Amino acid sequence: MNAGPHASSARPRGSLGSLLAALAAVAAGGHALALGAPLWRVGALACGALASCWLLLRFWRRPTATSLRKAALLLGGAAVAGATWVTAPYHLDRCSVRVWLNRPVPAARLQLGWGPDLAHFASFRGNPVDVVLEIVATGEKSARAQANHVSLAALTAGVEAVPLSALTADSPWCVFHGSWWSRDVVQPTALRWRGRTDGPLQLRLWMNPTSGVVELRCNGTTHARIDLWAPTAKQRTVWIDPAPGRALTTEFPAHALRQSPSLCLLPGVFDDTDRTLGIRRLEFGGACQLVLEGAQLAAALSIDGGRVVAEDGGARLAPQELGARCLVGLPCPPSRGALTAALAEPHLLLHVFLLGGLAFALITSRVPAAWLARMLLAGTGIAGTLLAAELGLRALAPRPAGRFLVREPNLRATFRPFPNAMPGVGPVAQFHTNSLGLRGREVGATDRVRILAIGGSTTECLYLDQERAWPAVLERALSRASGVSTWVGNAGVSGHSSLEHTVQARHLLSQPPRLDILVILVGVNDLWRRVALRDADYAPARDRSAAALQSLTSRAFWAYPKAPDETHRRDFALLRLLDRVVPRVSAAQRTHDMVQDDCGKFLIDARRTRAAADRLDRLPELAAALDEYRRNLTEIAHCAKRHRVRLVLLTQPHLYQAGIPAPHEAALAFGWTPPSTRPTYFTARVLAQGLDAYNRTLREVCTATGVECFDAATALPKDLAVMYDDVHFTDEGSRRLGEALARHLLRGAPYAK
């Protein structure tokens, strides 16, 4: 008689298990897709989700307490087993790398990096060992020495400095001017340190005319016997490895193997004493199994800004520059972790299934019926609405798949520059991108000539209205003068130099739409990038290495195919819509790679800072930077020839000049020097010399490769009517450049036969 009420109150209990099973399956499937899981795994999980929904409806029609508990057990187990089977290998499988080096290097000086900009990394470690170090003043000296003193300036264990108070000494050692010093040694006397370290010991000993002979012992074994005499005072560095032949080890997630892992050698590994480093053996373990030795190891490694030399027993790394971070590209062996293999075994999945089912059954047996009913209705409604909205948005506004995108497609932004910051620029500037992520209109089926403009902020024309940027002026001028429908896409991005232009040309010319002409305005960002760095920090070869290609690609493009380890917000249409609607979210996305603010206030601050700063009237050495610039432009020229695209390189107009007028000087805002105690900027005279050198190099490349050169630097006057700061165009300057370039292009193919 009372079965009805009890059955009614029990109705929702199994429903919670079914609902949670379905939602867990859907969430696991979406996460697996974001991680790059195989589609067949995701498909199998989707089938499990559909089965969960079917069982939900079946048990909802004929609810009994027993059947609902069975449903919770069945569906909960299926959800947990399915989610574990799909996603766990991507989170729990681990790989390891062991490196054997030919000389002692602190483990903290090595890292394994992966992902864009090598933002993710794992530190190496060694096996800690107990150490007893003895520094013995033998009492001996050479015939040249005036005495037999021994002095220890510093001791480092791994990367940790050992305080002088941690050492104990026999007589007559003493601390003198921050160093341990032995004097008047009659018989051998020792200075000792007892401790534990996972890296080599570094000793810095003083050498001078009064120094004698020292003997270094580690754990009872004599490591070296050194005569410290020198005609003038200087320091000598000695390395001692307490456990020679040991490997440095690190662990990292298995998915990092798909993200261009690199061995990062931090500053301090190479110096004037040790200019090379030998690797005797490289061993991958865990989810991947690979051992490299000898010639095979040398062939598999690649060092950025240097060379790898094969030698007996391994490979020797020889960097081009010392004192900077060095990247060594590693091979990427296929991975099949123990967990991945284990989850393929049916009996192990059955154990996971039973444990998950029992957990869901316990959860669903303790929740009040009224709350379960509300949760079921709310969860089902929310999940259905979100799914329908996602599918609808993907159908209405699909994202181009497998494309290199310079900007976010269909971006809409508005800028309102201050009149006093940018004289000659309109009060409102609309910035729109098309479905290809380029500023400009969509490519039409009737467009017979298609042109792409690549460059930095002077091509982007961020503060100029959509129709007043010089690529848009060029499009109208060519169509009007030739009678041929012409499309011009603007791929300019603030801050990009010839390095990014090289990568953009390589990929944008290889994908639709087919291009007829490529126009590049380049030069000023290469100069600014060079003069803002100290000589020791500027390493052009490192930026061109294979190990740094992934970082360079992420700077050159907003999105690109199979971009590893980056945010997956753009994979979901709902989140892309949220980025466009919610200002707090969209602000960062809209200004991706837009280094200026939306009103130009930064320009007022920059001019004020430059006016109050010191002046430097000498540029750093530009030879290496100009060689890099020449290589980049030559590579772009070869790329255009391979794709049979007409290439036109533009020199960079600027206001810089010797004896610059006061109004022009007041308009300058850029050209700062490397960081120092006081803000310092280069003078307009030397900046003119630098930019003229880059323009001259561009002309030389055009002559050597047969590429067209449009000398925009001479076509536009050094006048505030055409540029509102160092290099950026006013509306009038943009119009003049677009029309002058159109006249040049009309004299060649495909306009002139």
mmCIF file of C-alpha atoms in Angstrom, residues 25-189:
data_model
loop_
_atom_site.group_PDB
_atom_site.id
_atom_site.type_symbol
_atom_site.label_atom_id
_atom_site.label_comp_id
_atom_site.label_asym_id
_atom_site.label_seq_id
_atom_site.Cartn_x
_atom_site.Cartn_y
_atom_site.Cartn_z
ATOM 1 C CA ALA A 25 31.412 11.774 -20.161
ATOM 2 C CA VAL A 26 30.750 14.998 -22.070
ATOM 3 C CA ALA A 27 33.295 16.943 -19.998
ATOM 4 C CA ALA A 28 35.905 14.239 -20.397
ATOM 5 C CA GLY A 29 35.342 14.160 -24.139
ATOM 6 C CA GLY A 30 35.755 17.914 -24.492
ATOM 7 C CA HIS A 31 38.879 17.891 -22.363
ATOM 8 C CA ALA A 32 40.306 14.992 -24.345
ATOM 9 C CA LEU A 33 39.767 16.872 -27.611
ATOM 10 C CA ALA A 34 41.568 19.883 -26.167
ATOM 11 C CA LEU A 35 44.487 17.645 -25.208
ATOM 12 C CA GLY A 36 44.640 16.156 -28.673
ATOM 13 C CA ALA A 37 43.329 12.684 -27.811
ATOM 14 C CA PRO A 38 42.655 10.300 -30.730
ATOM 15 C CA LEU A 39 39.195 10.712 -32.204
ATOM 16 C CA TRP A 40 38.378 7.035 -31.790
ATOM 17 C CA ARG A 41 38.780 7.379 -28.016
ATOM 18 C CA VAL A 42 36.567 10.431 -27.932
ATOM 19 C CA GLY A 43 34.028 8.670 -30.142
ATOM 20 C CA ALA A 44 33.912 5.715 -27.806
ATOM 21 C CA LEU A 45 33.342 8.048 -24.885
ATOM 22 C CA ALA A 46 30.539 9.772 -26.802
ATOM 23 C CA CYS A 47 28.860 6.401 -27.304
ATOM 24 C CA GLY A 48 29.090 5.893 -23.565
ATOM 25 C CA ALA A 49 27.408 9.250 -23.005
ATOM 26 C CA LEU A 50 24.567 8.321 -25.368
ATOM 27 C CA ALA A 51 24.150 5.023 -23.561
ATOM 28 C CA SER A 52 23.965 6.945 -20.290
ATOM 29 C CA CYS A 53 21.168 9.116 -21.658
ATOM 30 C CA TRP A 54 19.292 6.057 -22.936
ATOM 31 C CA LEU A 55 19.514 4.345 -19.562
ATOM 32 C CA LEU A 56 18.418 7.583 -17.893
ATOM 33 C CA LEU A 57 15.190 7.614 -19.910
ATOM 34 C CA ARG A 58 14.594 3.901 -19.456
ATOM 35 C CA PHE A 59 14.857 3.882 -15.684
ATOM 36 C CA TRP A 60 12.931 7.131 -15.413
ATOM 37 C CA ARG A 61 9.856 5.480 -16.941
ATOM 38 C CA ARG A 62 9.729 2.563 -14.504
ATOM 39 C CA PRO A 63 11.448 3.714 -11.324
ATOM 40 C CA THR A 64 11.999 1.364 -8.401
ATOM 41 C CA ALA A 65 14.518 1.716 -5.635
ATOM 42 C CA THR A 66 16.471 -1.332 -6.835
ATOM 43 C CA SER A 67 16.515 -0.382 -10.507
ATOM 44 C CA LEU A 68 17.597 3.186 -9.751
ATOM 45 C CA ARG A 69 20.496 1.992 -7.594
ATOM 46 C CA LYS A 70 21.530 -0.360 -10.373
ATOM 47 C CA ALA A 71 21.396 2.531 -12.826
ATOM 48 C CA ALA A 72 23.588 4.657 -10.581
ATOM 49 C CA LEU A 73 26.066 1.796 -10.222
ATOM 50 C CA LEU A 74 26.139 1.079 -13.967
ATOM 51 C CA LEU A 75 26.279 4.629 -15.247
ATOM 52 C CA GLY A 76 28.662 5.881 -12.590
ATOM 53 C CA GLY A 77 31.081 3.084 -13.316
ATOM 54 C CA ALA A 78 30.836 3.688 -17.054
ATOM 55 C CA ALA A 79 31.490 7.430 -16.651
ATOM 56 C CA VAL A 80 34.506 6.994 -14.391
ATOM 57 C CA ALA A 81 36.011 4.215 -16.513
ATOM 58 C CA GLY A 82 35.433 6.134 -19.745
ATOM 59 C CA ALA A 83 36.824 9.411 -18.426
ATOM 60 C CA THR A 84 39.869 7.623 -17.001
ATOM 61 C CA TRP A 85 40.454 5.709 -20.231
ATOM 62 C CA VAL A 86 40.402 8.862 -22.357
ATOM 63 C CA THR A 87 42.012 11.585 -20.251
ATOM 64 C CA ALA A 88 44.237 9.981 -17.625
ATOM 65 C CA PRO A 89 47.118 9.063 -19.964
ATOM 66 C CA TYR A 90 47.504 12.733 -20.889
ATOM 67 C CA HIS A 91 47.859 13.796 -17.267
ATOM 68 C CA LEU A 92 49.482 10.863 -15.468
ATOM 69 C CA ASP A 93 51.911 9.373 -17.983
ATOM 70 C CA ARG A 94 55.400 10.674 -17.283
ATOM 71 C CA CYS A 95 58.646 10.668 -19.212
ATOM 72 C CA SER A 96 62.165 11.046 -17.926
ATOM 73 C CA VAL A 97 65.409 12.251 -19.451
ATOM 74 C CA ARG A 98 68.867 11.348 -18.191
ATOM 75 C CA VAL A 99 71.911 13.211 -19.494
ATOM 76 C CA TRP A 100 75.541 12.193 -19.035
ATOM 77 C CA LEU A 101 77.986 15.104 -19.461
ATOM 78 C CA ASN A 102 81.734 15.084 -19.921
ATOM 79 C CA ARG A 103 82.385 17.679 -17.205
ATOM 80 C CA PRO A 104 80.678 18.696 -13.974
ATOM 81 C CA VAL A 105 77.759 21.106 -14.430
ATOM 82 C CA PRO A 106 75.342 22.108 -11.635
ATOM 83 C CA ALA A 107 71.952 20.475 -12.157
ATOM 84 C CA ALA A 108 70.240 23.838 -11.606
ATOM 85 C CA ARG A 109 71.966 25.140 -14.763
ATOM 86 C CA LEU A 110 69.974 22.737 -16.928
ATOM 87 C CA GLN A 111 66.257 22.762 -17.705
ATOM 88 C CA LEU A 112 63.974 20.934 -20.087
ATOM 89 C CA GLY A 113 61.574 23.409 -21.726
ATOM 90 C CA TRP A 114 58.598 22.940 -24.025
ATOM 91 C CA GLY A 115 55.622 24.849 -25.423
ATOM 92 C CA PRO A 116 55.426 28.364 -26.906
ATOM 93 C CA ASP A 117 58.297 30.541 -25.692
ATOM 94 C CA LEU A 118 59.434 27.468 -23.711
ATOM 95 C CA ALA A 119 57.089 28.732 -21.009
ATOM 96 C CA HIS A 120 56.879 25.273 -19.390
ATOM 97 C CA PHE A 121 59.991 23.658 -18.020
ATOM 98 C CA ALA A 122 61.260 20.969 -15.671
ATOM 99 C CA SER A 123 64.471 21.316 -13.688
ATOM 100 C CA PHE A 124 67.183 18.691 -13.651
ATOM 101 C CA ARG A 125 68.492 17.146 -10.481
ATOM 102 C CA GLY A 126 71.428 15.005 -9.452
ATOM 103 C CA ASN A 127 71.742 12.361 -6.776
ATOM 104 C CA PRO A 128 72.734 14.040 -3.473
ATOM 105 C CA VAL A 129 75.963 12.709 -1.997
ATOM 106 C CA ASP A 130 77.840 13.367 1.233
ATOM 107 C CA VAL A 131 81.077 15.235 0.670
ATOM 108 C CA VAL A 132 84.237 15.742 2.701
ATOM 109 C CA LEU A 133 86.359 18.361 0.951
ATOM 110 C CA GLU A 134 89.926 19.065 2.052
ATOM 111 C CA ILE A 135 91.992 21.987 0.794
ATOM 112 C CA VAL A 136 95.540 21.187 1.860
ATOM 113 C CA ALA A 137 98.271 23.812 1.965
ATOM 114 C CA THR A 138 101.261 21.543 1.336
ATOM 115 C CA GLY A 139 103.952 24.026 2.383
ATOM 116 C CA GLU A 140 105.619 23.664 -0.990
ATOM 117 C CA LYS A 141 106.279 26.433 -3.502
ATOM 118 C CA SER A 142 107.872 26.963 -6.858
ATOM 119 C CA ALA A 143 111.198 28.685 -7.316
ATOM 120 C CA ARG A 144 109.422 31.800 -8.492
ATOM 121 C CA ALA A 145 107.136 32.150 -5.443
ATOM 122 C CA GLN A 146 108.031 34.490 -2.597
ATOM 123 C CA ALA A 147 106.095 32.400 -0.039
ATOM 124 C CA ASN A 148 103.845 29.331 0.181
ATOM 125 C CA HIS A 149 100.487 30.866 1.094
ATOM 126 C CA VAL A 150 97.142 29.377 -0.045
ATOM 127 C CA SER A 151 93.934 31.433 -0.206
ATOM 128 C CA LEU A 152 90.347 30.247 -0.848
ATOM 129 C CA ALA A 153 88.097 33.069 -2.103
ATOM 130 C CA ALA A 154 84.768 31.187 -2.400
ATOM 131 C CA LEU A 155 83.231 27.727 -2.378
ATOM 132 C CA THR A 156 79.999 26.761 -4.131
ATOM 133 C CA ALA A 157 78.211 23.407 -3.769
ATOM 134 C CA GLY A 158 75.884 22.925 -6.727
ATOM 135 C CA VAL A 159 74.482 26.443 -7.031
ATOM 136 C CA GLU A 160 74.524 27.236 -3.299
ATOM 137 C CA ALA A 161 77.333 29.382 -1.946
ATOM 138 C CA VAL A 162 78.945 27.839 1.124
ATOM 139 C CA PRO A 163 79.508 30.436 3.882
ATOM 140 C CA LEU A 164 83.051 30.726 5.164
ATOM 141 C CA SER A 165 81.846 29.905 8.674
ATOM 142 C CA ALA A 166 80.858 26.423 7.499
ATOM 143 C CA LEU A 167 84.508 25.475 6.964
ATOM 144 C CA THR A 168 86.841 24.254 9.682
ATOM 145 C CA ALA A 169 90.587 24.627 9.559
ATOM 146 C CA ASP A 170 93.789 23.495 11.183
ATOM 147 C CA SER A 171 96.314 26.040 12.324
ATOM 148 C CA PRO A 172 97.515 28.412 10.838
ATOM 149 C CA TRP A 173 94.433 29.024 8.575
ATOM 150 C CA CYS A 174 92.493 32.234 9.243
ATOM 151 C CA VAL A 175 89.870 34.462 7.597
ATOM 152 C CA PHE A 176 91.476 37.534 6.065
ATOM 153 C CA HIS A 177 89.619 40.099 3.896
ATOM 154 C CA GLY A 178 86.740 37.693 3.185
ATOM 155 C CA SER A 179 88.929 34.687 2.248
ATOM 156 C CA TRP A 180 90.429 31.724 4.041
ATOM 157 C CA TRP A 181 94.209 32.220 4.079
ATOM 158 C CA SER A 182 97.088 30.057 5.212
ATOM 159 C CA ARG A 183 100.449 31.639 5.980
ATOM 160 C CA ASP A 184 103.897 30.505 7.033
ATOM 161 C CA VAL A 185 103.057 26.869 6.288
ATOM 162 C CA VAL A 186 105.775 24.574 7.675
ATOM 163 C CA GLN A 187 103.953 21.269 7.227
ATOM 164 C CA PRO A 188 100.727 20.329 5.392
ATOM 165 C CA THR A 189 97.628 21.847 6.940
#
